Short mmCIF file of C-alpha atoms and ligand atoms in Angstrom, two decimals:
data_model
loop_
_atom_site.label_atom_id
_atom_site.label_comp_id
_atom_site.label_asym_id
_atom_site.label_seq_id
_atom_site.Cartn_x
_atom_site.Cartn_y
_atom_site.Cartn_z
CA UNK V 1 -110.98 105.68 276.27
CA UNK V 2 -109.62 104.35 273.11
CA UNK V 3 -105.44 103.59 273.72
CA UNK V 4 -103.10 103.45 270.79
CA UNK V 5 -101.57 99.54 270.52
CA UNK V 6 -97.98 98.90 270.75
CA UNK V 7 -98.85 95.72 268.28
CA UNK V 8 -97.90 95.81 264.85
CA UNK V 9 -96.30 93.56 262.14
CA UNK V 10 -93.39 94.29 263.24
CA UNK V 11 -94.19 93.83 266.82
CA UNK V 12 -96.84 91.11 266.46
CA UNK V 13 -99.52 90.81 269.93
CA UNK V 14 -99.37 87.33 270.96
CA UNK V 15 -102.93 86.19 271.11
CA UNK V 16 -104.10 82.96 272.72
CA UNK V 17 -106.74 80.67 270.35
CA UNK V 18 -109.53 80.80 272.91
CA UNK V 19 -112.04 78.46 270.29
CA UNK V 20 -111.10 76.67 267.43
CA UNK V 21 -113.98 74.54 266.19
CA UNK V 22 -115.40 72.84 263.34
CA UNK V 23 -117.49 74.59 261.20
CA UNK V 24 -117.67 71.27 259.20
CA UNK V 25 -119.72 68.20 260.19
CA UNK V 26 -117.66 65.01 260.62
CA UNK V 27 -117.89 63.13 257.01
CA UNK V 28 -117.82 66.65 255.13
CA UNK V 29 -115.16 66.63 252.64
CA UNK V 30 -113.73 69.69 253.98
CA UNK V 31 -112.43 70.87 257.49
CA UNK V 32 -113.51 74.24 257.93
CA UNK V 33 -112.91 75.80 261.19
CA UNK V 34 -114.08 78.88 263.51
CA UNK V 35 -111.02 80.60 265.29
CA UNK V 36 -111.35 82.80 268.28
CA UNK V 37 -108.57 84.55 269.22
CA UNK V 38 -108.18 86.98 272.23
CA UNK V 39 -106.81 90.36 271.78
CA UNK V 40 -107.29 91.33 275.92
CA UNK V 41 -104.97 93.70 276.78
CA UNK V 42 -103.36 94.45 273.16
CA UNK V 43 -105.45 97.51 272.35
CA UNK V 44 -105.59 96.12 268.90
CA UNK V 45 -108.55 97.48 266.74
CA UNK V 46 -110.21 96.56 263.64
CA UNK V 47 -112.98 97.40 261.34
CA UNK V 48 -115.36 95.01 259.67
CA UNK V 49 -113.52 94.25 255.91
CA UNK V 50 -110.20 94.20 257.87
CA UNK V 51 -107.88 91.00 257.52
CA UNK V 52 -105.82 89.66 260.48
CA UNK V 53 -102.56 88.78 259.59
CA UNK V 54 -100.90 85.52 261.36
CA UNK V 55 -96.96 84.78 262.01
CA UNK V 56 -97.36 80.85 261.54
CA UNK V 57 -94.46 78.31 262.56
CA UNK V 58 -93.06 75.35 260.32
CA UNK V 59 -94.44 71.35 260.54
CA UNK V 60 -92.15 69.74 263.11
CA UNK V 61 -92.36 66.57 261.53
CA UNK V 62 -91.39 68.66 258.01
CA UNK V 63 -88.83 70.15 260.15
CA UNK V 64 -87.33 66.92 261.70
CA UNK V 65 -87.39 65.36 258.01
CA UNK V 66 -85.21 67.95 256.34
CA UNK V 67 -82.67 67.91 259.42
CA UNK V 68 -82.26 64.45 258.89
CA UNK V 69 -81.60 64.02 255.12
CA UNK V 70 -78.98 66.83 255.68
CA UNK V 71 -77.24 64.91 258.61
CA UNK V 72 -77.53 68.33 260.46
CA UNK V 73 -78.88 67.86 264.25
CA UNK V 74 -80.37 71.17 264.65
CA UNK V 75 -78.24 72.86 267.13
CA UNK V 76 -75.89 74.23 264.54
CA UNK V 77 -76.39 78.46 264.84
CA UNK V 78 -77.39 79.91 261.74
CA UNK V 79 -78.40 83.51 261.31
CA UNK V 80 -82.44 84.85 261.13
CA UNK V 81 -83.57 86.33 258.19
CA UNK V 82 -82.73 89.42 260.54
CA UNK V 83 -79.25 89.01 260.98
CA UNK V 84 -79.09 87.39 264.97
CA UNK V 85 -77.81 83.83 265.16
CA UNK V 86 -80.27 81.21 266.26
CA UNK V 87 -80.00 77.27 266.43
CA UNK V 88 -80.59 75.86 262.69
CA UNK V 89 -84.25 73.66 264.36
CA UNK V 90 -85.81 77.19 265.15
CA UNK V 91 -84.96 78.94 261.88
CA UNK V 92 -86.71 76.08 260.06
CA UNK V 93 -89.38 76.35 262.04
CA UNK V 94 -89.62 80.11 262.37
CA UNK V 95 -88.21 81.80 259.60
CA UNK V 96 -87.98 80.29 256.42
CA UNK V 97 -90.21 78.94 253.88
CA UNK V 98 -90.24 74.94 253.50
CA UNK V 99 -93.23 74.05 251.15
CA UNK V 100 -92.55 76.05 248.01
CA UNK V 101 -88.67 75.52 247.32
CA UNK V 102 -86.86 78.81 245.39
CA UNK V 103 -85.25 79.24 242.23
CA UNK V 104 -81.91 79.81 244.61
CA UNK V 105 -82.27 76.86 246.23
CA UNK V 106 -83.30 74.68 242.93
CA UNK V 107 -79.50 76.10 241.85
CA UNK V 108 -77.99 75.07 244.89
CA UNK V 109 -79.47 71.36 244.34
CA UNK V 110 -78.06 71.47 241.09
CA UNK V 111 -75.05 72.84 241.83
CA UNK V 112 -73.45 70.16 244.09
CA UNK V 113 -75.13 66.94 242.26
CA UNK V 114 -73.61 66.43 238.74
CA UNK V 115 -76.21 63.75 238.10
CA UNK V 116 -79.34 66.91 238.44
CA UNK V 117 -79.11 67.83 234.57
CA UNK V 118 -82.60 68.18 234.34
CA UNK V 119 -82.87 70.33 237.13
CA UNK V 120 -80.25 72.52 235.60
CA UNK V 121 -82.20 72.96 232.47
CA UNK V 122 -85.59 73.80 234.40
CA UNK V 123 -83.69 76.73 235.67
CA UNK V 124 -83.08 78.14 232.07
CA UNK V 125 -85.43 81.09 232.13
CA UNK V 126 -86.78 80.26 228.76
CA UNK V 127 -89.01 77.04 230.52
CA UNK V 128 -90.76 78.68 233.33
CA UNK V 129 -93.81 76.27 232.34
CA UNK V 130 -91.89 73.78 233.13
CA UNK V 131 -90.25 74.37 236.51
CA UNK V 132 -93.95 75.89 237.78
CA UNK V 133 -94.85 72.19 236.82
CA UNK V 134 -91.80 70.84 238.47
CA UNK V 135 -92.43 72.44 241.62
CA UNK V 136 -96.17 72.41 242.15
CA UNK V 137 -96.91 69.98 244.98
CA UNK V 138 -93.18 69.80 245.96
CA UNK V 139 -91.77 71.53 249.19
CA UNK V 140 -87.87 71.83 250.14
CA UNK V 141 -87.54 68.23 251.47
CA UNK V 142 -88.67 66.45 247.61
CA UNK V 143 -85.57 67.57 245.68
CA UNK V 144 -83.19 66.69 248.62
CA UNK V 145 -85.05 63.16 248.48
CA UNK V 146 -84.56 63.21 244.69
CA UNK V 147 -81.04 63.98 245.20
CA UNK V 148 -79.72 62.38 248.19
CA UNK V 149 -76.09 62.95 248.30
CA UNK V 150 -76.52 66.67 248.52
CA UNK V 151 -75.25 68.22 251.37
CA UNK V 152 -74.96 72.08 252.43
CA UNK V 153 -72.90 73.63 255.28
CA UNK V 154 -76.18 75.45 257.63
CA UNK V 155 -75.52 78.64 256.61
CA UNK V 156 -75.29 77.86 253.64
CA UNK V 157 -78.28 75.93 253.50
CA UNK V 158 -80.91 78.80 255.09
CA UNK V 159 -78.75 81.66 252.63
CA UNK V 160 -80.96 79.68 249.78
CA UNK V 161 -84.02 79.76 251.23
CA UNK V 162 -87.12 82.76 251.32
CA UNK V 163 -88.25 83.86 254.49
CA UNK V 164 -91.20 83.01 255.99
CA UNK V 165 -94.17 85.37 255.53
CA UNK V 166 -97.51 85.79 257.44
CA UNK V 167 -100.73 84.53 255.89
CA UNK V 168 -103.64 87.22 256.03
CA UNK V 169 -107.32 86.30 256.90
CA UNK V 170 -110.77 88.07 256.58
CA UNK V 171 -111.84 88.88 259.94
CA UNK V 172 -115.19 87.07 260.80
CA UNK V 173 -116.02 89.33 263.67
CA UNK V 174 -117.11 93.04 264.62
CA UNK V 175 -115.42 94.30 267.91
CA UNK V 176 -118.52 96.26 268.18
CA UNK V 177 -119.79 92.41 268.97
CA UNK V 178 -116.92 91.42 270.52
CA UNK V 179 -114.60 93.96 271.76
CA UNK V 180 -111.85 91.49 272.89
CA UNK V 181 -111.40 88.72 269.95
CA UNK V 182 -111.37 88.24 266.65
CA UNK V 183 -113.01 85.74 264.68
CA UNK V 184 -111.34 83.41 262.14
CA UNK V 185 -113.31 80.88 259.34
CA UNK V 186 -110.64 79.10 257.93
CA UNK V 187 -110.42 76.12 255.29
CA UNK V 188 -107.74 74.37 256.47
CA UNK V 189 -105.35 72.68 253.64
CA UNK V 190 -104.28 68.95 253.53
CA UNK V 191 -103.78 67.05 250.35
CA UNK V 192 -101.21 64.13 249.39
CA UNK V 193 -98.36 64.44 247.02
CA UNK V 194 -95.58 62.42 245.79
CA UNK V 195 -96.52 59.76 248.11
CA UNK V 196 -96.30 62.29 251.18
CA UNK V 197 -98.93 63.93 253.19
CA UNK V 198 -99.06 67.74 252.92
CA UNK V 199 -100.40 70.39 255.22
CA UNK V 200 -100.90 73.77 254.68
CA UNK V 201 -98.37 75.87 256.89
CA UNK V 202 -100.72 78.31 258.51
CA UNK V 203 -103.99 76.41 258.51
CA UNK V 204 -102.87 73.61 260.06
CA UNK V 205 -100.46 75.27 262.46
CA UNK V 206 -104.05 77.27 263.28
CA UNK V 207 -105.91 73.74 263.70
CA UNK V 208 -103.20 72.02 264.87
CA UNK V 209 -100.62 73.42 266.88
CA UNK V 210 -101.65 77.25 267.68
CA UNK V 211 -101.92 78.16 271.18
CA UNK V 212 -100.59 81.75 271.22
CA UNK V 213 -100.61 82.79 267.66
CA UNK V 214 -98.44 86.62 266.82
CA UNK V 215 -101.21 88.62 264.99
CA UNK V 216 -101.44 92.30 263.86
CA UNK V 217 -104.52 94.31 261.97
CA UNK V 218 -103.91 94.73 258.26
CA UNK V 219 -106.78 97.43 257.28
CA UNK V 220 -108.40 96.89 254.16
CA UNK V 221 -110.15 99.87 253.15
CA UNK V 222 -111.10 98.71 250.21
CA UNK V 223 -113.40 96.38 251.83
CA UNK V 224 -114.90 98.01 254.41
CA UNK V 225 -119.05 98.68 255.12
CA UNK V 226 -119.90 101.53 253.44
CA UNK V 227 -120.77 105.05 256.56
CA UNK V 228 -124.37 105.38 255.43
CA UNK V 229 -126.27 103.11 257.76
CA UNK V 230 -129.42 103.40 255.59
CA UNK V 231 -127.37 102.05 251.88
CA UNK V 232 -128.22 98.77 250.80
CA UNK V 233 -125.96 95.47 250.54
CA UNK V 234 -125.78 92.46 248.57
CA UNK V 235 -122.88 90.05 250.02
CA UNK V 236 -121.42 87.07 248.10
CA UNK V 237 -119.23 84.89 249.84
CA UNK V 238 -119.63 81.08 249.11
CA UNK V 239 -116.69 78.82 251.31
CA UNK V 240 -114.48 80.79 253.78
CA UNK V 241 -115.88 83.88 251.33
CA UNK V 242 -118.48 84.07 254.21
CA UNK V 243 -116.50 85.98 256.90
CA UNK V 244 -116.10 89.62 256.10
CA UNK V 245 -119.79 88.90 255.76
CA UNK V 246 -120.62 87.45 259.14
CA UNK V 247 -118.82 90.09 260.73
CA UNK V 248 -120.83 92.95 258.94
CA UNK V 249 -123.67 91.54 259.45
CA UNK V 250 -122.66 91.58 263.95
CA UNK V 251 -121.45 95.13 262.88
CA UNK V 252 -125.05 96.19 261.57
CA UNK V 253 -126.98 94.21 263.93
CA UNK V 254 -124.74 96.34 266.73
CA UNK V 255 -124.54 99.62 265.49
CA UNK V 256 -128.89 99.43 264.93
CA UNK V 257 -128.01 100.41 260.77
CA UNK V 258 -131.56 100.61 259.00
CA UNK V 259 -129.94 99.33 255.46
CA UNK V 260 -131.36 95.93 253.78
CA UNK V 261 -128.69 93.52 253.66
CA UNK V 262 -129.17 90.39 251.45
CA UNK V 263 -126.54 87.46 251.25
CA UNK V 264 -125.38 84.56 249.20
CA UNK V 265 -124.03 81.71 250.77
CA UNK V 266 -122.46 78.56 249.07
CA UNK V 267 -120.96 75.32 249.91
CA UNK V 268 -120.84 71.78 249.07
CA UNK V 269 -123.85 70.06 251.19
CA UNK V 270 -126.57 71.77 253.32
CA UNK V 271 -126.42 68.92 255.89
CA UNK V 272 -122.66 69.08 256.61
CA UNK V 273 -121.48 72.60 255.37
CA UNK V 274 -123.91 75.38 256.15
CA UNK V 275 -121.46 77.22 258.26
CA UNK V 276 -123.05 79.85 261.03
CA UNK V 277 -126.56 78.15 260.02
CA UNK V 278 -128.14 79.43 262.81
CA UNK V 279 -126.88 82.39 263.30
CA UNK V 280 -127.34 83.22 259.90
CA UNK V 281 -130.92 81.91 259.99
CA UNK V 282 -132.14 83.80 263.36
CA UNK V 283 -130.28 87.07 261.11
CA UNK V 284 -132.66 86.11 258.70
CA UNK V 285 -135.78 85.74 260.77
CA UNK V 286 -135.51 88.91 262.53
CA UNK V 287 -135.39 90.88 259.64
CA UNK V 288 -131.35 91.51 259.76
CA UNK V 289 -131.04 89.89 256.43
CA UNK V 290 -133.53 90.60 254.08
CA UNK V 291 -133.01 87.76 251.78
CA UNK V 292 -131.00 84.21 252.78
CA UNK V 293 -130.04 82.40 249.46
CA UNK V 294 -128.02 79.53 249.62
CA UNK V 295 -126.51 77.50 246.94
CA UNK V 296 -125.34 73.96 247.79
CA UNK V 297 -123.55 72.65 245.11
CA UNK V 298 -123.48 69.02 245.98
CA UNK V 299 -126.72 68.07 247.20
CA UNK V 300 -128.28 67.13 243.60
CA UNK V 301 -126.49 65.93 240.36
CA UNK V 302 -125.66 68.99 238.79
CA UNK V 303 -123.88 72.20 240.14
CA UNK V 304 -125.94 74.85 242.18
CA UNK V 305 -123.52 77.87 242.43
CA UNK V 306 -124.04 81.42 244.33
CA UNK V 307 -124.16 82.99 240.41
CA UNK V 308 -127.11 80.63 239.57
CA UNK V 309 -129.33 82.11 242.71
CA UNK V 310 -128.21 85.17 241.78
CA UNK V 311 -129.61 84.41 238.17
CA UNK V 312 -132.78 83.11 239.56
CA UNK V 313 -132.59 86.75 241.37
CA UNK V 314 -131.94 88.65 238.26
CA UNK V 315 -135.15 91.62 238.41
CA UNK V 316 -134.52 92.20 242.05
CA UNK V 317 -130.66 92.23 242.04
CA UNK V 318 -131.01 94.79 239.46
CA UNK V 319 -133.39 96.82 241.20
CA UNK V 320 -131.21 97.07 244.17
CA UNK V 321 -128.79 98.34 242.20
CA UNK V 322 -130.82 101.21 240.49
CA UNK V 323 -131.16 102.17 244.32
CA UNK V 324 -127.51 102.30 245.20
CA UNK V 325 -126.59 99.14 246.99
CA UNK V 326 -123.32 98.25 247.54
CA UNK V 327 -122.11 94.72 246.46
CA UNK V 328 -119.50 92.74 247.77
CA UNK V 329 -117.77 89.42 246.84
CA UNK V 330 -115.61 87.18 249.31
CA UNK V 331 -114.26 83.90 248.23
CA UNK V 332 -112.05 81.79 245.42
CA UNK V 333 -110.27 84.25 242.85
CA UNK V 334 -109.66 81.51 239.98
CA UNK V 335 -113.18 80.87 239.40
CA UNK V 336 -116.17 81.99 241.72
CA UNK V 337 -115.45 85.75 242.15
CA UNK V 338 -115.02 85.67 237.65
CA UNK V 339 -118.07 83.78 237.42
CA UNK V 340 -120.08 85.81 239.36
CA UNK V 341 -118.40 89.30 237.76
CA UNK V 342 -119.66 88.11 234.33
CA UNK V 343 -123.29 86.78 235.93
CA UNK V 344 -123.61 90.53 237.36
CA UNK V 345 -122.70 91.64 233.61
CA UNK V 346 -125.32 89.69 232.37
CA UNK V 347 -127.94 90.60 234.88
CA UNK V 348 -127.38 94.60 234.77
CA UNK V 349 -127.10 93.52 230.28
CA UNK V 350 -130.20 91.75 230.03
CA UNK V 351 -132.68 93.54 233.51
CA UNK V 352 -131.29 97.05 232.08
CA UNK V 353 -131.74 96.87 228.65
CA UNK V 354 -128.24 97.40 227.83
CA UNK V 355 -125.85 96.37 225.61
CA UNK V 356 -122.77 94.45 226.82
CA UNK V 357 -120.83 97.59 226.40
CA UNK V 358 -123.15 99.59 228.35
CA UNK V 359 -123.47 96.93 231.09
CA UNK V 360 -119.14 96.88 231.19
CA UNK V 361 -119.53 100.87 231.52
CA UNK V 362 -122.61 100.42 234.44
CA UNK V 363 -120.32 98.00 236.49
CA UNK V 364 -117.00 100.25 235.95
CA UNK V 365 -119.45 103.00 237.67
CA UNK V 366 -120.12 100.33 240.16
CA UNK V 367 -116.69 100.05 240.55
CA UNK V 368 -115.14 103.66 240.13
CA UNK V 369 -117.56 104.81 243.13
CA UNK V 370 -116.84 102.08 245.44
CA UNK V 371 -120.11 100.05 244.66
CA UNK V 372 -118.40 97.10 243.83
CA UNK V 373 -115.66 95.62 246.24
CA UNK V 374 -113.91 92.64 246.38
CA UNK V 375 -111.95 90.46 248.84
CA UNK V 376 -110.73 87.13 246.51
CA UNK V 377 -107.83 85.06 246.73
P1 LIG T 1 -114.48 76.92 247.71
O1 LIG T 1 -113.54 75.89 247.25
O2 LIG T 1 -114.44 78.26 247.07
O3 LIG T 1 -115.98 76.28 247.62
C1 LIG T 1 -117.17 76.92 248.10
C2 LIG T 1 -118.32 76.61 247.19
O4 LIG T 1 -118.12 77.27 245.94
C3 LIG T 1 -118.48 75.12 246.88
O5 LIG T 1 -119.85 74.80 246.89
C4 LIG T 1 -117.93 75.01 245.46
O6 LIG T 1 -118.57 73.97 244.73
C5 LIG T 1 -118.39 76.33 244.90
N1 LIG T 1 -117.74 76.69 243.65
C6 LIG T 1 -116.81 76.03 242.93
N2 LIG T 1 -116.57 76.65 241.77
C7 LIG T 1 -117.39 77.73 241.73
C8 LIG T 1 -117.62 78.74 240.78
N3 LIG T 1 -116.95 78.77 239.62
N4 LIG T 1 -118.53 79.66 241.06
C9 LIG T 1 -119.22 79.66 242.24
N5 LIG T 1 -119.05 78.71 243.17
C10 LIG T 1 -118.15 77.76 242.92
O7 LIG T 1 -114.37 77.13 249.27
P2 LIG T 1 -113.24 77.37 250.30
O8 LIG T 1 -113.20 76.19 251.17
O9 LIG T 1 -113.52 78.69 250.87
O10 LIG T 1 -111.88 77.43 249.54
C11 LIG T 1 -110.81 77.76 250.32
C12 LIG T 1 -109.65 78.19 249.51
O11 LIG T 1 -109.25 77.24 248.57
C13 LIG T 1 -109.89 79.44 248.75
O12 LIG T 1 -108.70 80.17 248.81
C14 LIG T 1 -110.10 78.96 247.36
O13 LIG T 1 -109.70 79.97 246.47
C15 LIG T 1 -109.17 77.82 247.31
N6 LIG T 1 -109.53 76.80 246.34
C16 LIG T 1 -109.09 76.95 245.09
C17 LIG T 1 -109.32 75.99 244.18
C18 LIG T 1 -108.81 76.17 242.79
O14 LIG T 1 -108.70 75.20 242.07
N7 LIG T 1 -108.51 77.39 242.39
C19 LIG T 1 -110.02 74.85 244.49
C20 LIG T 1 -110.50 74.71 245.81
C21 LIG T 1 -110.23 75.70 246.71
P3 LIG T 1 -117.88 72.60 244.25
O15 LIG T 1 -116.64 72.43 245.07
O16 LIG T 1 -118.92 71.58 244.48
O17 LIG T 1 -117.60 72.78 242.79
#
């Protein structure tokens, strides 16, 4: 019997982190993880293509840092983003955003230290080049730091600043697999800047911190598997891009769907970052997966990317698409997912016979009846 949740975004379940392990070998360059997170008892559901969307909390030590340049010691009430009154400690480390510092607050630097000229003219409107430069790698605590004599009353200080939002993830799991959890692959972000050590706010609260975590479903039904068990799929999801795709591929293995199913899988080094290897490999081997192709970019001294296996792949890609299979792409926005849009132009262009015009107007088809989706960020 299927019960309606009470959860919601606005009423968050809060799920304990059951697993949270690396996908990553020690010595990779990246830390990727595998979450697990328990939804017993919330009568939360999802479908495969769905995101999860995560309520994350503040760095303490960020947290602790920005107290203490303002001289504040935390206890002072300020109000939540919603109005009720709460000790100035938790609404830094609940509510607002600390890494990316607003145009408000930039003003309210400015404003109370005469000496912040330039800071004033980054704010003109007519240099928005310049203040996106200014502010990329900088969080709240830098231009306190650059300015050290400013001060703000607490309510004044959380009046200038955004609040905090939740971060939405591909779900990496079918609850026709696993009826209770959810599944999570997750890059999680550290870098250095301006001297400082930075961490992403929700990946490392996930890696670090997260034992209950407040989660709600955000459907994406744009993304989901398409109702005919028998159509066709081609899945490309180098990186983190490989979760929707793990989690169709549990949903078809459960459900028994006849369809071929054929993925692309990239990373930087077979030996440290073939995530779900064997999973992935036993789909492979039984027949799940019709075709495995991997693309390790690092493992030789020039760049193997998903598009070039897909290039190698050209005559049968374009086959499969003559017989109506769906294709997805997961992953980076900025350059994979337009890379491998232009390598699918050229394949349908050159295996077709077509003209680039013709292949733009065979993709839009693609597109227009829900034969090409995409999940990039
Ligand atoms: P990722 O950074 O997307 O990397 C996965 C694989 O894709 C790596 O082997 C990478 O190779 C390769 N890759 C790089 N450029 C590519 C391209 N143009 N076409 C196809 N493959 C390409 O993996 P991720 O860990 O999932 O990334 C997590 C998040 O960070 C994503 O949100 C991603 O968008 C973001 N990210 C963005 C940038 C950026 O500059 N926009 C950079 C890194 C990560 P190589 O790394 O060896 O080139």
């Amino acid at each position: 019997m299927s019960t309606t949740s009470l959860y919601s975004r606005k009423n968050p379940f809060p799920a304990p982190v059951t697993v949270n392990r690396r996908l990553t070998a020690p010595g990779a360059e990246k830390d990727t993880r595998h979450f697990e997170i328990s939804l017993e008892g919330s009568h939360l559901q999802y479908e495969v293509g769905d995101s999860l969307g995560v309520f994350p909390t503040n760095d303490p030590e960020l947290v602790e840092a920005i107290l203490k340049q303002l001289g504040f010691s935390g206890e002072e009430e300020v109000p939540a983003p919603h109005g009720a009154p709460v000790p100035l400690r938790e609404a830094l480390l609940r509510h607002y955003i600390l890494t990316e510092p607003s145009k408000q607050f930039l003003e309210a630097v400015a404003a109370r230290d005469t000496s912040a000229t330039f800071l004033k003219d980054l704010l003109n409107p007519n240099v928005k080049t310049e203040l996106d430069r200014y502010l990329w790698g900088r969080d709240v605590l830098d231009p306190l730091m650059e300015f050290e004599s400013v001060r703000f009353a607490p309510e004044e200080f959380v009046k200038v600043l955004r609040k905090l939002q939740p971060r939405l993830y591909s779900i990496a799991s079918s609850q026709k697999h696993c009826p209770s959890s959810v599944h999570l692959t997750v890059a999680i972000v550290h870098y250095e800047s301006y001297n400082r050590p930075r961490k992403g706010v929700c990946t490392t609260f996930l890696s670090e911190r997260a034992q209950t975590v407040p989660v709600f479903i955000h459907s994406a039904k744009h993304f989901h598997i398409p109702e005919d068990p028998d159509a066709s799929l081609i899945m490309v999801g180098p990186g983190t891009g490989i979760a929707p795709f793990r989690a169709f591929l549990q949903d078809r293995k459960a459900t028994g769907a006849r369809g071929r199913n054929w993925l692309f899988f990239g990373e930087q080094h077979s030996a440290s970052d073939f995530f779900y290897q064997e999973e992935l490999e036993n789909y492979h081997s039984e027949g799940l997966l019709t075709h495995l192709h991997t693309a390790f970019s690092r493992d030789q001294d020039y760049k193997i990317y998903v598009q070039h296996r897909m290039q190698e792949n050209a005559e049968e890609i374009y086959a499969w698409l003559e017989a109506g299979t769906y294709f997805y792409v997961c992953g980076d926005a900025a350059r994979m997912a337009k890379d491998v849009d232009a390598t699918l132009h050229s394949i349908v262009e050159k295996v077709g016979g077509k003209t680039a015009e013709e292949a733009r107007e065979y993709i839009e088809v693609l597109k227009k009846t829900k034969r090409y989706r995409r999940d990039v960020y």
